[in-house]
Coordinates of C-alpha atoms and ligand atoms in Angstrom, one line a residue:
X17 CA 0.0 0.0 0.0
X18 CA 1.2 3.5 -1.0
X19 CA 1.8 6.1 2.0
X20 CA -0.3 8.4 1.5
X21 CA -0.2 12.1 2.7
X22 CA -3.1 14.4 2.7
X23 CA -1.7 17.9 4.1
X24 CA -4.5 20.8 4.3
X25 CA -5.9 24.0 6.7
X26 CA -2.9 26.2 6.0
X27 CA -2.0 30.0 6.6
X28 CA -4.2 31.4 3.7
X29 CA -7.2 33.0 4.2
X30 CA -8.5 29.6 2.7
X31 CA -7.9 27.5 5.6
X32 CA -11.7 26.0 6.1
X33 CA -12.1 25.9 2.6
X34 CA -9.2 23.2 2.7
X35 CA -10.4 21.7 5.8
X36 CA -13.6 21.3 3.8
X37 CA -11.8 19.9 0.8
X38 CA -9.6 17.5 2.6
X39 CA -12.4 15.8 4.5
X40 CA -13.8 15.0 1.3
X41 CA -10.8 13.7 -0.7
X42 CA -9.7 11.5 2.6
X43 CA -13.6 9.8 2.5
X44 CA -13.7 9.1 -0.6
X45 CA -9.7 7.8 -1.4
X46 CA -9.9 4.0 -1.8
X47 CA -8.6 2.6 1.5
X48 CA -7.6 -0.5 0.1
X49 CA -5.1 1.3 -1.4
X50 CA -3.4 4.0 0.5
X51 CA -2.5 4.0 4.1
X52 CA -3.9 7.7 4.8
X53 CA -1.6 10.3 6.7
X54 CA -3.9 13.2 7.4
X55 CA -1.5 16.3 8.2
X56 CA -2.7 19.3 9.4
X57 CA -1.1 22.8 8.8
X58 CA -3.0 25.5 11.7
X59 CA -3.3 29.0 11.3
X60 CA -0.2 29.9 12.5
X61 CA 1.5 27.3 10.5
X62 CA 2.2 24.4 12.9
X63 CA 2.0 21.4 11.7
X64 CA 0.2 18.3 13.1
X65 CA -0.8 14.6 12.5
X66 CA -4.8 13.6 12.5
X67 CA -6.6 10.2 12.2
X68 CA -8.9 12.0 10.4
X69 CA -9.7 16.0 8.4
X70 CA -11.6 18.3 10.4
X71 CA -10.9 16.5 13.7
X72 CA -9.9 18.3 17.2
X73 CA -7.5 15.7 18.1
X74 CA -4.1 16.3 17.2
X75 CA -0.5 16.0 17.6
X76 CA 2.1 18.3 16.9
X77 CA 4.9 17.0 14.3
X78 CA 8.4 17.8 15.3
X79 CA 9.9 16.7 13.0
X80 CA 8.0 17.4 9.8
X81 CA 11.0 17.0 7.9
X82 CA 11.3 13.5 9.2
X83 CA 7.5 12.6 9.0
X84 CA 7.3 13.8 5.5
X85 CA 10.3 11.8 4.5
X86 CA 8.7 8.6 5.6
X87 CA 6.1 8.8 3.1
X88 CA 5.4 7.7 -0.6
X89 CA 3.5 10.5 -2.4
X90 CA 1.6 14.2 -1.3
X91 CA -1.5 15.6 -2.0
X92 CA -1.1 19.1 -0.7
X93 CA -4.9 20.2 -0.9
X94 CA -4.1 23.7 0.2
X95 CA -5.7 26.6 -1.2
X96 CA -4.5 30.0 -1.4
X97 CA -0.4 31.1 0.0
X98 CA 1.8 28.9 0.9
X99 CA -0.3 26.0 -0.6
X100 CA -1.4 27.1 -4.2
X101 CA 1.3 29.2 -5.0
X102 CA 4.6 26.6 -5.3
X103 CA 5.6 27.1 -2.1
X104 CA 5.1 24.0 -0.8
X105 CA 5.6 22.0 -4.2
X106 CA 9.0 23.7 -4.0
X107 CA 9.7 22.1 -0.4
X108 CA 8.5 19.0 -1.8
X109 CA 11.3 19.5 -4.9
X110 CA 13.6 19.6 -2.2
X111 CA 12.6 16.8 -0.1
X112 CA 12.6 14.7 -2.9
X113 CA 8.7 12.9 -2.4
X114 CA 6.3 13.1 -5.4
X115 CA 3.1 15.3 -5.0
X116 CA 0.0 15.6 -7.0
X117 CA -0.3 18.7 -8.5
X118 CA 1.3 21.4 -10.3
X119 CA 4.7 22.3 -10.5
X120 CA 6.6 25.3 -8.7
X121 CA 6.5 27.5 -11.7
X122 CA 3.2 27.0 -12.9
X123 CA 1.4 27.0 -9.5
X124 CA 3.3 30.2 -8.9
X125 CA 2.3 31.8 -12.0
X126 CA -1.6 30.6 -11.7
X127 CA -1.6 32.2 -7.9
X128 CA -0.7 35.7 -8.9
X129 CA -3.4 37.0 -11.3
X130 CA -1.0 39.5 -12.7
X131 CA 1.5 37.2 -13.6
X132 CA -1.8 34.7 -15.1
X133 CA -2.5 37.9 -17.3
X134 CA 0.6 38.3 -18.6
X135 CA 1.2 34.7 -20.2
X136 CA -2.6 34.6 -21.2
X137 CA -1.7 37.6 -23.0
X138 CA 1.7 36.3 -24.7
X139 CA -1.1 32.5 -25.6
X140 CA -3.1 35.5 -26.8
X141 CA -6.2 33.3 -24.6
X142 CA -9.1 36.4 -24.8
X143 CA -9.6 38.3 -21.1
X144 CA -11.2 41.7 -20.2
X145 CA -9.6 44.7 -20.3
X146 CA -7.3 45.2 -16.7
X147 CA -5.2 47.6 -15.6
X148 CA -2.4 46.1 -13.0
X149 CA -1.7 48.2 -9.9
X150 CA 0.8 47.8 -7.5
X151 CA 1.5 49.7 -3.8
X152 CA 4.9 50.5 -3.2
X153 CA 5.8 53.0 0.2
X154 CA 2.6 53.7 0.7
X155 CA 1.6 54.6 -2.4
X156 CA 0.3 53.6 -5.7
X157 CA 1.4 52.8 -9.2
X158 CA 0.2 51.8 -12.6
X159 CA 2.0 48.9 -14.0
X160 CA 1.5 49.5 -17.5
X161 CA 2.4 47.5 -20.8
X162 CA 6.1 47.7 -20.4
X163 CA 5.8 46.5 -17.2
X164 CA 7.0 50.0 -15.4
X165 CA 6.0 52.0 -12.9
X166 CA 3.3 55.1 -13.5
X167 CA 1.8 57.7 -11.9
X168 CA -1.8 56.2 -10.5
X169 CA -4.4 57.9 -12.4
X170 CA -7.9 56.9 -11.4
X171 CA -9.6 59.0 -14.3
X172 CA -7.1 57.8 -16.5
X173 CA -8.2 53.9 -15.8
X174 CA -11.8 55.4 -15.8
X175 CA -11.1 56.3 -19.3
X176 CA -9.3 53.1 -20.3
X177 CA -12.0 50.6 -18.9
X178 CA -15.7 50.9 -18.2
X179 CA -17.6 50.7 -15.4
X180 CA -18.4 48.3 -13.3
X181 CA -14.8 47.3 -12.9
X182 CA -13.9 44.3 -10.6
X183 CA -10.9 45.3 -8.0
X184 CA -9.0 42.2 -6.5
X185 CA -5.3 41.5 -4.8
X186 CA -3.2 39.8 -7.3
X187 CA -2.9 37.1 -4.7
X188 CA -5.8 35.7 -3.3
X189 CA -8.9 33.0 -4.1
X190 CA -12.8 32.3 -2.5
X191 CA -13.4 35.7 -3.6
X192 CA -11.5 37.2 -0.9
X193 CA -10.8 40.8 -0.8
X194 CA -12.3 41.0 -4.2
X195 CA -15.2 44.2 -5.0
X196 CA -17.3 45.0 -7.9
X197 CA -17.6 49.0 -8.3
X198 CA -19.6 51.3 -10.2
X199 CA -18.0 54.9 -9.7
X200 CA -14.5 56.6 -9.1
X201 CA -14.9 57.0 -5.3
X202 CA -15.8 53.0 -5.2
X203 CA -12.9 52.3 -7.0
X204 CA -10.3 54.1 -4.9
X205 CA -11.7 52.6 -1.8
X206 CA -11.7 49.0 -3.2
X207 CA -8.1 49.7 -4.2
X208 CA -7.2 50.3 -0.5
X209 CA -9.6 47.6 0.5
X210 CA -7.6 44.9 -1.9
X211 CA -4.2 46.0 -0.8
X212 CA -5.1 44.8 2.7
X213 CA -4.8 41.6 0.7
X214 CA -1.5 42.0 -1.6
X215 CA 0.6 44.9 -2.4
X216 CA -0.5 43.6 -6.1
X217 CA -4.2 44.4 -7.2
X218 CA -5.9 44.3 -10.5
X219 CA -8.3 46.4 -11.8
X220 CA -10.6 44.7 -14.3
X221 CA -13.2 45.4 -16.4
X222 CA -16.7 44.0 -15.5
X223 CA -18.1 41.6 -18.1
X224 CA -21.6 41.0 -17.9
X225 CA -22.5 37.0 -18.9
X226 CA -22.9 34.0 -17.8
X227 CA -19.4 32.2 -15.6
X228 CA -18.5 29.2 -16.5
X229 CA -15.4 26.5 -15.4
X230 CA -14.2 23.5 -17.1
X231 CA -11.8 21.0 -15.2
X232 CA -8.5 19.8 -16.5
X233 CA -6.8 16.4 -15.6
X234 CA -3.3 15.7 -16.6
X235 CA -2.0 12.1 -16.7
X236 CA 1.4 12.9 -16.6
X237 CA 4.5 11.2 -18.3
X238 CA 2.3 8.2 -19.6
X239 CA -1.0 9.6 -19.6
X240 CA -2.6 12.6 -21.8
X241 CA -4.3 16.0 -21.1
X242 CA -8.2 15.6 -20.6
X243 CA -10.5 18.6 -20.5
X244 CA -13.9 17.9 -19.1
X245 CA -17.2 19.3 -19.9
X246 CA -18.2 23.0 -19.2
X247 CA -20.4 24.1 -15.8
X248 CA -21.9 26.7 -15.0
X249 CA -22.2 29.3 -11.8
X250 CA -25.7 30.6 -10.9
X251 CA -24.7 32.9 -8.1
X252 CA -27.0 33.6 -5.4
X253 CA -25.3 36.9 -5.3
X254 CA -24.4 39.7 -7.8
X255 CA -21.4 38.1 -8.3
X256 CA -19.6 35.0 -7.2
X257 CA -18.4 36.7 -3.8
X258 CA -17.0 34.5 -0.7
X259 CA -20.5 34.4 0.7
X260 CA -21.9 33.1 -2.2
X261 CA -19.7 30.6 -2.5
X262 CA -19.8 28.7 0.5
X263 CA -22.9 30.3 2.8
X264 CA -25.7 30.8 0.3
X265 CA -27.7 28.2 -0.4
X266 CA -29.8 29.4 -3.7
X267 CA -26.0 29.5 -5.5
X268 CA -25.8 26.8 -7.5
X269 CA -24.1 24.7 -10.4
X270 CA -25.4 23.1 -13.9
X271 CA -23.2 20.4 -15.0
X272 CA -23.4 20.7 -18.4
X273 CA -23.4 24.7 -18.4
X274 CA -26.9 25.5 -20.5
X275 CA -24.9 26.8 -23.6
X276 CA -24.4 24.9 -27.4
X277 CA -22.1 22.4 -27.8
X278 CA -20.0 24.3 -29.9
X279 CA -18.6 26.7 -27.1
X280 CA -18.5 23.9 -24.7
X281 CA -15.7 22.8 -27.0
X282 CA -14.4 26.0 -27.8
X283 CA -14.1 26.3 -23.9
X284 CA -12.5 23.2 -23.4
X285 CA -9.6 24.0 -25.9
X286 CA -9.1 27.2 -24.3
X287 CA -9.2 25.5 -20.8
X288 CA -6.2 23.2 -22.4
X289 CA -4.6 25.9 -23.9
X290 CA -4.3 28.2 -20.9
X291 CA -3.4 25.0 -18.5
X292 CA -0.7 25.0 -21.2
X293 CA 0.2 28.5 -21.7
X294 CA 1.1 28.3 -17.6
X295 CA 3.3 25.2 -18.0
X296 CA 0.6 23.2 -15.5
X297 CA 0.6 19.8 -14.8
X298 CA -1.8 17.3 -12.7
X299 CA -5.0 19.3 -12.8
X300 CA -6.4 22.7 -12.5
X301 CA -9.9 24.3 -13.0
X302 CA -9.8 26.8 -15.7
X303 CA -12.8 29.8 -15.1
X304 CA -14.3 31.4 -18.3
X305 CA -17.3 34.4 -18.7
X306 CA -19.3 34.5 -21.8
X307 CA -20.4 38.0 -22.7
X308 CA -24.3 38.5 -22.9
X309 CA -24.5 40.4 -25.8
X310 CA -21.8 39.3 -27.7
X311 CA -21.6 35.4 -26.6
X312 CA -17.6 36.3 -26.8
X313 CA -15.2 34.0 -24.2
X314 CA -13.3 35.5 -22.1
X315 CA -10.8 33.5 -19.3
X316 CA -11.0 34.6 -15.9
X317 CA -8.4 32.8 -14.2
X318 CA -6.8 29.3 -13.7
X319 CA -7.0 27.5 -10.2
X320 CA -4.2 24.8 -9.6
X321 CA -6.1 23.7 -6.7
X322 CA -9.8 24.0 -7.0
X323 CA -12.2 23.5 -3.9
X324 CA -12.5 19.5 -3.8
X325 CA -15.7 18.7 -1.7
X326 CA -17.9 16.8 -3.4
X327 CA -20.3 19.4 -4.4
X328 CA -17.5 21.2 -6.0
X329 CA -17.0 22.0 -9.3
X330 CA -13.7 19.8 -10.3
X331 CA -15.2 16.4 -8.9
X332 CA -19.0 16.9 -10.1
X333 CA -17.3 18.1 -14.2
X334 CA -15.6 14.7 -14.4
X335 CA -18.6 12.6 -12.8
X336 CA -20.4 14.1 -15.1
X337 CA -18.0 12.2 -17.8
X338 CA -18.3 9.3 -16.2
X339 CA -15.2 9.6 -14.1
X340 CA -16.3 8.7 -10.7
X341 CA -14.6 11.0 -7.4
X342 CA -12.9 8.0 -6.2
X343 CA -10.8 7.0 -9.9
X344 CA -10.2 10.7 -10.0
X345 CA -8.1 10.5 -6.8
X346 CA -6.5 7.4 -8.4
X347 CA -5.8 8.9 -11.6
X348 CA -4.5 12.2 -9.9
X349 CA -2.2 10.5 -7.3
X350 CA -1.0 7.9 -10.5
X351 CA 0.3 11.2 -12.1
X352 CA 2.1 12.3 -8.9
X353 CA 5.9 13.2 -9.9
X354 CA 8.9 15.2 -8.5
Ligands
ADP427 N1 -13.8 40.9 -14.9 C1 -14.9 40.3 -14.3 N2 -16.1 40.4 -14.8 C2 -17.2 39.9 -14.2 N3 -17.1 39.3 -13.0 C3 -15.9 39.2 -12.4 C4 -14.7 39.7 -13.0 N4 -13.7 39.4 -12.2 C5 -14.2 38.8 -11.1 N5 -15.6 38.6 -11.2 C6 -16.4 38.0 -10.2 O1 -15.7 37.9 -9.0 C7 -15.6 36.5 -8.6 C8 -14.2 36.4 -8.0 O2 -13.2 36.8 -8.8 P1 -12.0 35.8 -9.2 O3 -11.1 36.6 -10.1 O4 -12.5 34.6 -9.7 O5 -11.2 35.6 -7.8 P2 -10.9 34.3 -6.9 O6 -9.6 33.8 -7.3 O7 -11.0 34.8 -5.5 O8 -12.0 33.3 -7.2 C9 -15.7 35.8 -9.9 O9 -16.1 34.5 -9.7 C10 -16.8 36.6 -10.6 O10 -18.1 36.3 -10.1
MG428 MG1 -12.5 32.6 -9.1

């Protein structure tokens, strides 16, 4: 039997969404094939052993060096810093234990949605229009197309992108620290408001359609890329905030998105394309809108780590290919590598 770690919580503002993810993946691995080592990372970044996700018993790895060492294979399912952004796949590198997952590069690359932007641009993958802001000594700069520093010029990004615009840290996932605004004086404030998040913050503009995510699994050395079919968010709120992700009820999720056939293919050779374009490997979700009046795609952003409980989108897109939760976990923790 393969040794089996499961390490999730974490220091991110997504620590209960992991919790949450975790619980699920550890029910529904097949026992008969993995001894299970649940470890937990706690807020402040400590590091214990469970029997089980979610659990208040616990006890605190010294040596987590060590512990790790003894095992055969990782899933980190971490959202968010330190988890999603190659910082643990890095320490994995290092330690020399496969993990499931993306790389450094490309999990450090899908984590900061400036540096997405930039290589969706170069795979010229369609996005909205964005203006990339950065705060440096307490105060702000426009990062424009040559990738230096301007003079921040809220009438000048007024006149570059319409209104509403959607502010967000470069850095960040579940929505968090994300607004949607509708004038200049809610702009500037959700600028402050997302650098309480990242010193990095994107100013986009809004597009009004339906949202839609398509899963990616990667079968590694042997195996091939697989896109999934296309589902779709209703959001019980006016957009896909936090809140409306995990504590409303009346959001919801069509599996397959109500759209032709055609774009669900066109989507799924874009979701390929950008898993691609960032160098990913082992699976990611890919997030698209579709414009309202113009039924134009655009690519939102690329999760290496999507939320894995099993209402989530990533499980419920390839169940609804006939790939079951449990041979997903196989297939992802087949394509494990260093
Ligand atoms: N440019 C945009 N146009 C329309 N809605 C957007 C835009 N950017 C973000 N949103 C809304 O905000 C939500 C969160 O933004 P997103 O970039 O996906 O951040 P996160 O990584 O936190 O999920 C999206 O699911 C969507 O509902
Ligand atoms: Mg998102």
């Amino acid at each position: 039997m393969k040794k089996l770690g499961v390490i999730f919580g974490g220091t991110s503002t997504e620590h209960d969404v992991s919790i949450m993810s975790a619980k699920s993946v550890i029910e529904n691995l097949d026992n008969q094939k993995y001894e299970i080592y649940p470890i937990y990372i706690d807020k402040q970044g400590k590091w214990f052993k469970q029997s089980r996700a979610g659990e208040e018993i616990k006890e605190e790895i010294e040596n987590v060096v060590q512990y790790l060492k003894k095992l055969d294979v990782i899933f980190p399912v971490l959202h968010g810093k330190y988890g999603e952004d190659g910082t643990i796949q890095g320490m994995l590198e290092i330690l020399g234990i496969p993990y499931v997952g993306c790389k450094v590069l490309a999990s450090s690359v899908g984590m900061d949605k400036a540096y997405t932007k930039i290589i969706f641009e170069k795979a010229k993958i369609p996005q909205a229009p964005y203006v990339y802001v950065q705060k440096k000594n307490n105060t702000y700069k426009i990062i424009n197309d040559n990738l230096e520093e301007e003079k921040l010029d809220l009438e000048q990004i007024a006149s570059k992108l319409k209104f509403p615009m959607f502010v967000k840290p470069a850095n960040s996932g579940s929505s968090v620290g994300v607004k949607k605004v509708k004038n200049i004086e809610e702009l500037e404030m959700a600028i402050q408001y997302a650098s309480e998040y990242d010193r990095k913050i994107l100013v986009e503009q809004g597009i009004d359609g339906k949202e839609v995510e398509c899963a990616i699994l990667d079968g590694g050395e042997k195996g091939e890329i697989l896109a999934s079919t296309v589902g779709e968010i209703l959001s019980a709120e006016e957009f896909y905030s936090f809140d409306a992700k995990y504590n409303m009820p009346d959001s919801k999720t069509i599996v397959p998105a109500n759209i032709e056939k055609e774009k669900i293919e066109e989507i799924r050779k874009l979701a390929a394309k950008a898993f691609n374009a960032i160098d990913g490997s082992g699976l990611s979700r890919v997030d698209f809108f579709i414009e309202k009046n113009t039924n134009k795609v655009y690519i939102n952003e690329i999760n290496t780590m999507p939320g894995f409980t099993k209402i989530s989108m990533y499980p419920k897109l390839f169940e609804a290919i006939g790939i079951s939760y449990t041979q997903l976990l196989d297939k992802l923790i087949e394509s494990a590598s260093i």
